[in-house]
C-alpha atoms as an extended CHARMM CRD file, in Angstrom:
* protein
*
       211  EXT
         1         1  UNK       CA             -7.3000000000       12.6590000000        4.0770000000  PROA      1               0.0000000000
         2         2  UNK       CA             -5.8600000000       14.2000000000        0.8030000000  PROA      2               0.0000000000
         3         3  UNK       CA             -7.2410000000       14.0100000000       -2.7810000000  PROA      3               0.0000000000
         4         4  UNK       CA             -4.0360000000       13.9160000000       -4.9320000000  PROA      4               0.0000000000
         5         5  UNK       CA             -3.9090000000       14.6700000000       -8.6560000000  PROA      5               0.0000000000
         6         6  UNK       CA             -1.0640000000       14.6080000000      -11.1260000000  PROA      6               0.0000000000
         7         7  UNK       CA             -1.1070000000       15.2540000000      -14.8900000000  PROA      7               0.0000000000
         8         8  UNK       CA              2.4700000000       16.0110000000      -15.6060000000  PROA      8               0.0000000000
         9         9  UNK       CA              2.7720000000       12.8870000000      -17.8730000000  PROA      9               0.0000000000
        10        10  UNK       CA             -0.2670000000       10.8350000000      -17.8240000000  PROA      10              0.0000000000
        11        11  UNK       CA             -3.2810000000       11.3220000000      -15.5140000000  PROA      11              0.0000000000
        12        12  UNK       CA             -3.3290000000        9.8790000000      -12.0200000000  PROA      12              0.0000000000
        13        13  UNK       CA             -5.7040000000       10.5860000000       -9.0440000000  PROA      13              0.0000000000
        14        14  UNK       CA             -5.5900000000        9.1340000000       -5.6280000000  PROA      14              0.0000000000
        15        15  UNK       CA             -6.8430000000        9.4060000000       -1.9830000000  PROA      15              0.0000000000
        16        16  UNK       CA             -4.3920000000        9.0870000000        0.8000000000  PROA      16              0.0000000000
        17        17  UNK       CA             -5.0470000000        8.9820000000        4.4720000000  PROA      17              0.0000000000
        18        18  UNK       CA             -4.9040000000        6.9040000000        7.6030000000  PROA      18              0.0000000000
        19        19  UNK       CA             -6.1900000000        3.2930000000        7.5730000000  PROA      19              0.0000000000
        20        20  UNK       CA             -9.1030000000        3.0140000000        9.7440000000  PROA      20              0.0000000000
        21        21  UNK       CA             -8.0130000000       -0.0820000000       11.4140000000  PROA      21              0.0000000000
        22        22  UNK       CA             -4.3280000000        0.3710000000       11.9180000000  PROA      22              0.0000000000
        23        23  UNK       CA             -3.8580000000        4.1440000000       11.6400000000  PROA      23              0.0000000000
        24        24  UNK       CA             -1.1590000000        3.6180000000        9.0120000000  PROA      24              0.0000000000
        25        25  UNK       CA             -0.6380000000        6.3220000000        6.3980000000  PROA      25              0.0000000000
        26        26  UNK       CA             -1.3520000000        4.7790000000        3.0140000000  PROA      26              0.0000000000
        27        27  UNK       CA             -2.8610000000        5.1170000000       -0.3960000000  PROA      27              0.0000000000
        28        28  UNK       CA             -6.6450000000        4.2820000000        0.0150000000  PROA      28              0.0000000000
        29        29  UNK       CA             -7.4760000000        4.5090000000       -3.6910000000  PROA      29              0.0000000000
        30        30  UNK       CA             -5.6710000000        5.4020000000       -6.8940000000  PROA      30              0.0000000000
        31        31  UNK       CA             -6.5940000000        5.1890000000      -10.5940000000  PROA      31              0.0000000000
        32        32  UNK       CA             -4.9460000000        6.5650000000      -13.7850000000  PROA      32              0.0000000000
        33        33  UNK       CA             -3.6220000000        6.2160000000      -17.2670000000  PROA      33              0.0000000000
        34        34  UNK       CA             -0.4000000000        6.9220000000      -19.0550000000  PROA      34              0.0000000000
        35        35  UNK       CA             -2.2330000000        8.4320000000      -21.9140000000  PROA      35              0.0000000000
        36        36  UNK       CA             -0.6110000000       11.8000000000      -22.5580000000  PROA      36              0.0000000000
        37        37  UNK       CA             -3.4560000000       13.4030000000      -24.7450000000  PROA      37              0.0000000000
        38        38  UNK       CA             -6.7510000000       12.9290000000      -22.8520000000  PROA      38              0.0000000000
        39        39  UNK       CA             -6.2480000000       14.6280000000      -19.3800000000  PROA      39              0.0000000000
        40        40  UNK       CA             -9.2650000000       16.9090000000      -19.6140000000  PROA      40              0.0000000000
        41        41  UNK       CA            -11.5290000000       14.0280000000      -20.8330000000  PROA      41              0.0000000000
        42        42  UNK       CA            -10.5560000000       11.6630000000      -17.8870000000  PROA      42              0.0000000000
        43        43  UNK       CA             -9.8040000000       13.7660000000      -14.9500000000  PROA      43              0.0000000000
        44        44  UNK       CA            -13.3240000000       14.1390000000      -13.6440000000  PROA      44              0.0000000000
        45        45  UNK       CA            -14.1950000000       10.4640000000      -13.8430000000  PROA      45              0.0000000000
        46        46  UNK       CA            -10.9840000000        9.5670000000      -12.0780000000  PROA      46              0.0000000000
        47        47  UNK       CA            -11.7700000000       11.9050000000       -9.2210000000  PROA      47              0.0000000000
        48        48  UNK       CA            -15.2370000000       10.4130000000       -8.9160000000  PROA      48              0.0000000000
        49        49  UNK       CA            -13.7610000000        6.7910000000       -9.0500000000  PROA      49              0.0000000000
        50        50  UNK       CA            -10.8720000000        7.4890000000       -6.4870000000  PROA      50              0.0000000000
        51        51  UNK       CA            -13.3130000000        8.8930000000       -3.9530000000  PROA      51              0.0000000000
        52        52  UNK       CA            -15.9050000000        6.1380000000       -4.5240000000  PROA      52              0.0000000000
        53        53  UNK       CA            -13.2000000000        3.4400000000       -4.0160000000  PROA      53              0.0000000000
        54        54  UNK       CA            -11.9320000000        5.1630000000       -0.9060000000  PROA      54              0.0000000000
        55        55  UNK       CA            -15.6050000000        5.3620000000        0.3130000000  PROA      55              0.0000000000
        56        56  UNK       CA            -15.5440000000        8.9700000000        1.2080000000  PROA      56              0.0000000000
        57        57  UNK       CA            -16.9670000000       12.2160000000        0.2050000000  PROA      57              0.0000000000
        58        58  UNK       CA            -15.2200000000       15.5480000000       -0.5810000000  PROA      58              0.0000000000
        59        59  UNK       CA            -16.1910000000       16.9210000000        2.7390000000  PROA      59              0.0000000000
        60        60  UNK       CA            -14.1400000000       14.4520000000        4.6160000000  PROA      60              0.0000000000
        61        61  UNK       CA            -10.8670000000       15.5260000000        2.9110000000  PROA      61              0.0000000000
        62        62  UNK       CA             -8.3790000000       17.7540000000        4.7070000000  PROA      62              0.0000000000
        63        63  UNK       CA             -6.8820000000       19.1540000000        1.5080000000  PROA      63              0.0000000000
        64        64  UNK       CA             -6.0390000000       18.5680000000       -2.0980000000  PROA      64              0.0000000000
        65        65  UNK       CA             -2.5370000000       18.2120000000       -3.4490000000  PROA      65              0.0000000000
        66        66  UNK       CA             -1.3290000000       18.2010000000       -7.0440000000  PROA      66              0.0000000000
        67        67  UNK       CA              1.9980000000       17.6520000000       -8.8860000000  PROA      67              0.0000000000
        68        68  UNK       CA              3.2900000000       20.9590000000      -10.3090000000  PROA      68              0.0000000000
        69        69  UNK       CA              5.4380000000       19.4020000000      -12.8770000000  PROA      69              0.0000000000
        70        70  UNK       CA              7.7350000000       19.6920000000      -14.7390000000  PROA      70              0.0000000000
        71        71  UNK       CA              5.4670000000       18.8260000000      -17.7060000000  PROA      71              0.0000000000
        72        72  UNK       CA              4.1180000000       20.0040000000      -20.9360000000  PROA      72              0.0000000000
        73        73  UNK       CA              1.7500000000       23.0920000000      -20.6190000000  PROA      73              0.0000000000
        74        74  UNK       CA             -1.5200000000       21.5500000000      -21.8960000000  PROA      74              0.0000000000
        75        75  UNK       CA             -1.6380000000       18.5230000000      -19.8170000000  PROA      75              0.0000000000
        76        76  UNK       CA             -0.0310000000       19.9180000000      -16.6650000000  PROA      76              0.0000000000
        77        77  UNK       CA             -2.4490000000       22.8100000000      -16.2920000000  PROA      77              0.0000000000
        78        78  UNK       CA             -5.5580000000       20.4850000000      -16.3680000000  PROA      78              0.0000000000
        79        79  UNK       CA             -4.5810000000       18.7250000000      -13.1260000000  PROA      79              0.0000000000
        80        80  UNK       CA             -3.5640000000       21.8300000000      -11.3770000000  PROA      80              0.0000000000
        81        81  UNK       CA             -6.7280000000       23.5960000000      -12.4290000000  PROA      81              0.0000000000
        82        82  UNK       CA             -8.7760000000       20.6740000000      -11.3210000000  PROA      82              0.0000000000
        83        83  UNK       CA             -7.0900000000       20.3480000000       -7.9780000000  PROA      83              0.0000000000
        84        84  UNK       CA             -7.3450000000       24.0970000000       -7.2180000000  PROA      84              0.0000000000
        85        85  UNK       CA            -11.2190000000       23.9780000000       -8.1950000000  PROA      85              0.0000000000
        86        86  UNK       CA            -11.8690000000       21.0770000000       -5.9240000000  PROA      86              0.0000000000
        87        87  UNK       CA             -9.9740000000       22.4890000000       -3.0660000000  PROA      87              0.0000000000
        88        88  UNK       CA            -11.9750000000       25.7880000000       -3.3510000000  PROA      88              0.0000000000
        89        89  UNK       CA            -15.1980000000       23.9180000000       -3.8330000000  PROA      89              0.0000000000
        90        90  UNK       CA            -14.8980000000       22.1670000000       -0.4730000000  PROA      90              0.0000000000
        91        91  UNK       CA            -12.9710000000       25.1030000000        1.2110000000  PROA      91              0.0000000000
        92        92  UNK       CA             -9.7650000000       23.0920000000        1.9280000000  PROA      92              0.0000000000
        93        93  UNK       CA             -6.0960000000       24.0530000000        1.4380000000  PROA      93              0.0000000000
        94        94  UNK       CA             -4.2110000000       23.3300000000       -1.7850000000  PROA      94              0.0000000000
        95        95  UNK       CA             -0.8390000000       21.8110000000       -1.3890000000  PROA      95              0.0000000000
        96        96  UNK       CA              1.6510000000       21.9990000000       -4.3110000000  PROA      96              0.0000000000
        97        97  UNK       CA              4.3230000000       19.1000000000       -4.7650000000  PROA      97              0.0000000000
        98        98  UNK       CA              7.0800000000       18.8220000000       -7.4730000000  PROA      98              0.0000000000
        99        99  UNK       CA              6.1640000000       15.8300000000       -9.5300000000  PROA      99              0.0000000000
       100       100  UNK       CA              9.7760000000       14.5030000000       -9.7630000000  PROA      100             0.0000000000
       101       101  UNK       CA              9.9970000000       14.6830000000       -6.0440000000  PROA      101             0.0000000000
       102       102  UNK       CA              7.0510000000       12.1720000000       -5.8380000000  PROA      102             0.0000000000
       103       103  UNK       CA              8.8390000000        9.9250000000       -8.3440000000  PROA      103             0.0000000000
       104       104  UNK       CA             12.0480000000        9.9470000000       -6.3750000000  PROA      104             0.0000000000
       105       105  UNK       CA             10.1330000000        9.2560000000       -3.2300000000  PROA      105             0.0000000000
       106       106  UNK       CA              8.4050000000        6.1910000000       -4.6050000000  PROA      106             0.0000000000
       107       107  UNK       CA             11.5960000000        4.8260000000       -6.0990000000  PROA      107             0.0000000000
       108       108  UNK       CA             13.4900000000        5.0810000000       -2.7930000000  PROA      108             0.0000000000
       109       109  UNK       CA             10.6660000000        3.5670000000       -0.7920000000  PROA      109             0.0000000000
       110       110  UNK       CA             10.6420000000        0.7500000000       -3.3330000000  PROA      110             0.0000000000
       111       111  UNK       CA             14.3400000000       -0.0140000000       -2.5280000000  PROA      111             0.0000000000
       112       112  UNK       CA             16.5440000000        2.1540000000       -4.7050000000  PROA      112             0.0000000000
       113       113  UNK       CA             19.5830000000        3.6170000000       -2.8190000000  PROA      113             0.0000000000
       114       114  UNK       CA             22.1220000000        6.2860000000       -3.4690000000  PROA      114             0.0000000000
       115       115  UNK       CA             22.2370000000        8.8190000000       -6.3700000000  PROA      115             0.0000000000
       116       116  UNK       CA             18.8830000000        8.6510000000       -8.6200000000  PROA      116             0.0000000000
       117       117  UNK       CA             18.2090000000       10.6400000000      -11.6860000000  PROA      117             0.0000000000
       118       118  UNK       CA             14.5630000000       11.1270000000      -12.5800000000  PROA      118             0.0000000000
       119       119  UNK       CA             13.7580000000       11.5830000000      -16.3040000000  PROA      119             0.0000000000
       120       120  UNK       CA             10.4040000000       12.5600000000      -17.8360000000  PROA      120             0.0000000000
       121       121  UNK       CA              9.3390000000       13.3260000000      -21.3850000000  PROA      121             0.0000000000
       122       122  UNK       CA              9.1310000000       17.1110000000      -21.9780000000  PROA      122             0.0000000000
       123       123  UNK       CA              8.0760000000       16.6260000000      -25.6850000000  PROA      123             0.0000000000
       124       124  UNK       CA              9.9540000000       18.4470000000      -28.5660000000  PROA      124             0.0000000000
       125       125  UNK       CA             12.9100000000       16.0510000000      -28.3930000000  PROA      125             0.0000000000
       126       126  UNK       CA             13.6360000000       17.0740000000      -24.7570000000  PROA      126             0.0000000000
       127       127  UNK       CA             13.5520000000       15.4910000000      -21.3100000000  PROA      127             0.0000000000
       128       128  UNK       CA             13.1490000000       16.8900000000      -17.9700000000  PROA      128             0.0000000000
       129       129  UNK       CA             15.7650000000       15.8060000000      -15.5030000000  PROA      129             0.0000000000
       130       130  UNK       CA             16.3480000000       15.9430000000      -11.7250000000  PROA      130             0.0000000000
       131       131  UNK       CA             18.9510000000       14.5820000000       -9.4030000000  PROA      131             0.0000000000
       132       132  UNK       CA             18.4880000000       13.1160000000       -5.9220000000  PROA      132             0.0000000000
       133       133  UNK       CA             20.6670000000       11.8460000000       -3.1460000000  PROA      133             0.0000000000
       134       134  UNK       CA             18.3280000000        9.5210000000       -1.0230000000  PROA      134             0.0000000000
       135       135  UNK       CA             15.8230000000       10.5230000000        1.6790000000  PROA      135             0.0000000000
       136       136  UNK       CA             16.4000000000       12.9620000000        4.5750000000  PROA      136             0.0000000000
       137       137  UNK       CA             15.6440000000       12.3830000000        8.2410000000  PROA      137             0.0000000000
       138       138  UNK       CA             11.9440000000       13.2860000000        7.6240000000  PROA      138             0.0000000000
       139       139  UNK       CA             11.6920000000       10.7080000000        4.8130000000  PROA      139             0.0000000000
       140       140  UNK       CA             11.6140000000       13.2970000000        2.0350000000  PROA      140             0.0000000000
       141       141  UNK       CA             13.6550000000       13.1040000000       -1.0580000000  PROA      141             0.0000000000
       142       142  UNK       CA             16.8210000000       15.1800000000       -1.2280000000  PROA      142             0.0000000000
       143       143  UNK       CA             16.8070000000       17.0000000000       -4.5780000000  PROA      143             0.0000000000
       144       144  UNK       CA             20.4200000000       18.2700000000       -5.5240000000  PROA      144             0.0000000000
       145       145  UNK       CA             19.7200000000       19.3140000000       -9.1160000000  PROA      145             0.0000000000
       146       146  UNK       CA             16.7700000000       20.4120000000      -11.3240000000  PROA      146             0.0000000000
       147       147  UNK       CA             14.2130000000       19.9870000000      -12.6560000000  PROA      147             0.0000000000
       148       148  UNK       CA             15.8620000000       21.1520000000      -15.7880000000  PROA      148             0.0000000000
       149       149  UNK       CA             15.6560000000       20.4870000000      -19.6500000000  PROA      149             0.0000000000
       150       150  UNK       CA             17.9740000000       18.4030000000      -21.4950000000  PROA      150             0.0000000000
       151       151  UNK       CA             18.0440000000       17.4050000000      -25.2550000000  PROA      151             0.0000000000
       152       152  UNK       CA             17.1080000000       13.6930000000      -25.5960000000  PROA      152             0.0000000000
       153       153  UNK       CA             20.5580000000       12.7860000000      -26.8400000000  PROA      153             0.0000000000
       154       154  UNK       CA             22.3450000000       14.9030000000      -24.2390000000  PROA      154             0.0000000000
       155       155  UNK       CA             20.8690000000       13.9250000000      -20.8370000000  PROA      155             0.0000000000
       156       156  UNK       CA             23.7320000000       14.1010000000      -18.4260000000  PROA      156             0.0000000000
       157       157  UNK       CA             25.0680000000       10.7920000000      -17.3370000000  PROA      157             0.0000000000
       158       158  UNK       CA             23.4650000000        9.6860000000      -14.1780000000  PROA      158             0.0000000000
       159       159  UNK       CA             25.6880000000        9.3470000000      -11.0560000000  PROA      159             0.0000000000
       160       160  UNK       CA             23.6020000000        6.2560000000       -9.9900000000  PROA      160             0.0000000000
       161       161  UNK       CA             20.3100000000        4.9560000000      -11.1600000000  PROA      161             0.0000000000
       162       162  UNK       CA             18.5340000000        6.5180000000      -14.0540000000  PROA      162             0.0000000000
       163       163  UNK       CA             14.7300000000        6.2000000000      -13.8760000000  PROA      163             0.0000000000
       164       164  UNK       CA             12.4650000000        7.1290000000      -16.7810000000  PROA      164             0.0000000000
       165       165  UNK       CA              8.9110000000        7.6770000000      -15.6820000000  PROA      165             0.0000000000
       166       166  UNK       CA              5.9040000000        7.4340000000      -17.9290000000  PROA      166             0.0000000000
       167       167  UNK       CA              3.4110000000        8.3640000000      -15.2110000000  PROA      167             0.0000000000
       168       168  UNK       CA              3.5710000000       10.0370000000      -11.9860000000  PROA      168             0.0000000000
       169       169  UNK       CA              1.6670000000        8.3080000000       -9.1780000000  PROA      169             0.0000000000
       170       170  UNK       CA             -0.7730000000       10.6130000000       -7.4450000000  PROA      170             0.0000000000
       171       171  UNK       CA             -0.6200000000        8.2270000000       -4.4540000000  PROA      171             0.0000000000
       172       172  UNK       CA              3.1680000000        9.1710000000       -4.1090000000  PROA      172             0.0000000000
       173       173  UNK       CA              2.2400000000       12.9170000000       -4.5840000000  PROA      173             0.0000000000
       174       174  UNK       CA             -0.1850000000       12.6730000000       -1.7100000000  PROA      174             0.0000000000
       175       175  UNK       CA              1.9720000000       10.5440000000        0.6150000000  PROA      175             0.0000000000
       176       176  UNK       CA              4.7780000000       13.0630000000        0.1760000000  PROA      176             0.0000000000
       177       177  UNK       CA              2.3250000000       15.9100000000        0.9230000000  PROA      177             0.0000000000
       178       178  UNK       CA              1.1980000000       14.0470000000        4.1910000000  PROA      178             0.0000000000
       179       179  UNK       CA              4.7120000000       13.4090000000        5.2660000000  PROA      179             0.0000000000
       180       180  UNK       CA              5.8080000000       17.0460000000        4.7580000000  PROA      180             0.0000000000
       181       181  UNK       CA              2.8570000000       18.1060000000        6.7890000000  PROA      181             0.0000000000
       182       182  UNK       CA              3.6070000000       15.8290000000        9.5110000000  PROA      182             0.0000000000
       183       183  UNK       CA              7.3000000000       17.0830000000        9.5910000000  PROA      183             0.0000000000
       184       184  UNK       CA              6.3400000000       20.7880000000        9.3720000000  PROA      184             0.0000000000
       185       185  UNK       CA              7.8050000000       21.2140000000        6.0130000000  PROA      185             0.0000000000
       186       186  UNK       CA              5.0700000000       22.7100000000        4.0750000000  PROA      186             0.0000000000
       187       187  UNK       CA              5.0530000000       24.2140000000        1.4340000000  PROA      187             0.0000000000
       188       188  UNK       CA              7.2820000000       21.6500000000       -0.5300000000  PROA      188             0.0000000000
       189       189  UNK       CA              6.9950000000       23.7670000000       -3.6850000000  PROA      189             0.0000000000
       190       190  UNK       CA              5.7880000000       26.9630000000       -4.9700000000  PROA      190             0.0000000000
       191       191  UNK       CA              2.1700000000       27.2760000000       -6.2650000000  PROA      191             0.0000000000
       192       192  UNK       CA              3.1870000000       27.6520000000       -9.7650000000  PROA      192             0.0000000000
       193       193  UNK       CA              3.5190000000       25.2400000000      -12.6690000000  PROA      193             0.0000000000
       194       194  UNK       CA              6.9300000000       23.9960000000      -13.7310000000  PROA      194             0.0000000000
       195       195  UNK       CA              6.8360000000       24.2580000000      -17.4030000000  PROA      195             0.0000000000
       196       196  UNK       CA             10.5900000000       24.8290000000      -17.8390000000  PROA      196             0.0000000000
       197       197  UNK       CA             10.2820000000       26.4340000000      -21.2220000000  PROA      197             0.0000000000
       198       198  UNK       CA              8.6700000000       29.7520000000      -22.2500000000  PROA      198             0.0000000000
       199       199  UNK       CA              5.2140000000       29.7350000000      -23.7420000000  PROA      199             0.0000000000
       200       200  UNK       CA              4.8240000000       29.6410000000      -27.5770000000  PROA      200             0.0000000000
       201       201  UNK       CA              2.4400000000       32.5810000000      -27.4070000000  PROA      201             0.0000000000
       202       202  UNK       CA              3.4940000000       36.0190000000      -26.0720000000  PROA      202             0.0000000000
       203       203  UNK       CA              1.4050000000       39.1740000000      -25.4380000000  PROA      203             0.0000000000
       204       204  UNK       CA              1.1020000000       41.3910000000      -28.4490000000  PROA      204             0.0000000000
       205       205  UNK       CA              2.8860000000       44.6370000000      -27.8420000000  PROA      205             0.0000000000
       206       206  UNK       CA             -0.3970000000       46.2410000000      -29.4130000000  PROA      206             0.0000000000
       207       207  UNK       CA             -0.9230000000       48.7910000000      -32.1250000000  PROA      207             0.0000000000
       208       208  UNK       CA              0.7300000000       52.2130000000      -32.1490000000  PROA      208             0.0000000000
       209       209  UNK       CA             -1.8120000000       55.0140000000      -32.3130000000  PROA      209             0.0000000000
       210       210  UNK       CA             -0.6110000000       57.8700000000      -34.5540000000  PROA      210             0.0000000000
       211       211  UNK       CA             -1.6450000000       61.2790000000      -33.5720000000  PROA      211             0.0000000000
């Protein structure tokens, strides 16, 4: 079983694993909000709630996974930091997943076919955009472009369906990680946040010392 977290848009926490009766891989519990301003305030309660609804303790988890973005700096780092801390606390591996990949996977599983454009709000009058071409033989989304930033009024025309997401399902993040593990395809992403833009604050060059 995996604890899954995503704060690239709103905040979502889930537990995914095998159903005790059927053995089917599914989302056992999920909770979240599309509020983009209160990630730090709600993340702890959501983790506790998801574990309680799933009826498990942290010691029963096999790992922790998190959406790595793209997303704004402040919100995204909350979920990644929480996932890293939880994984360290229970001595289990951390599995990074591209958040847009989880959105694409959930859309294809819901019945979308063909080219798919995933769009999320990157703030500052920009969108984060990725393009996909269905699922591969392992059931994983085929990303052909992105994620990249585009001005709100200059997003490239979608080759097929355009989907604007306001929240990334942590359940989809966890399911994608489980499928990748079963297919021997980990890691799916680098363990580095996808901010897509340079930070506002840069290190000072320091003062020159005159001799």
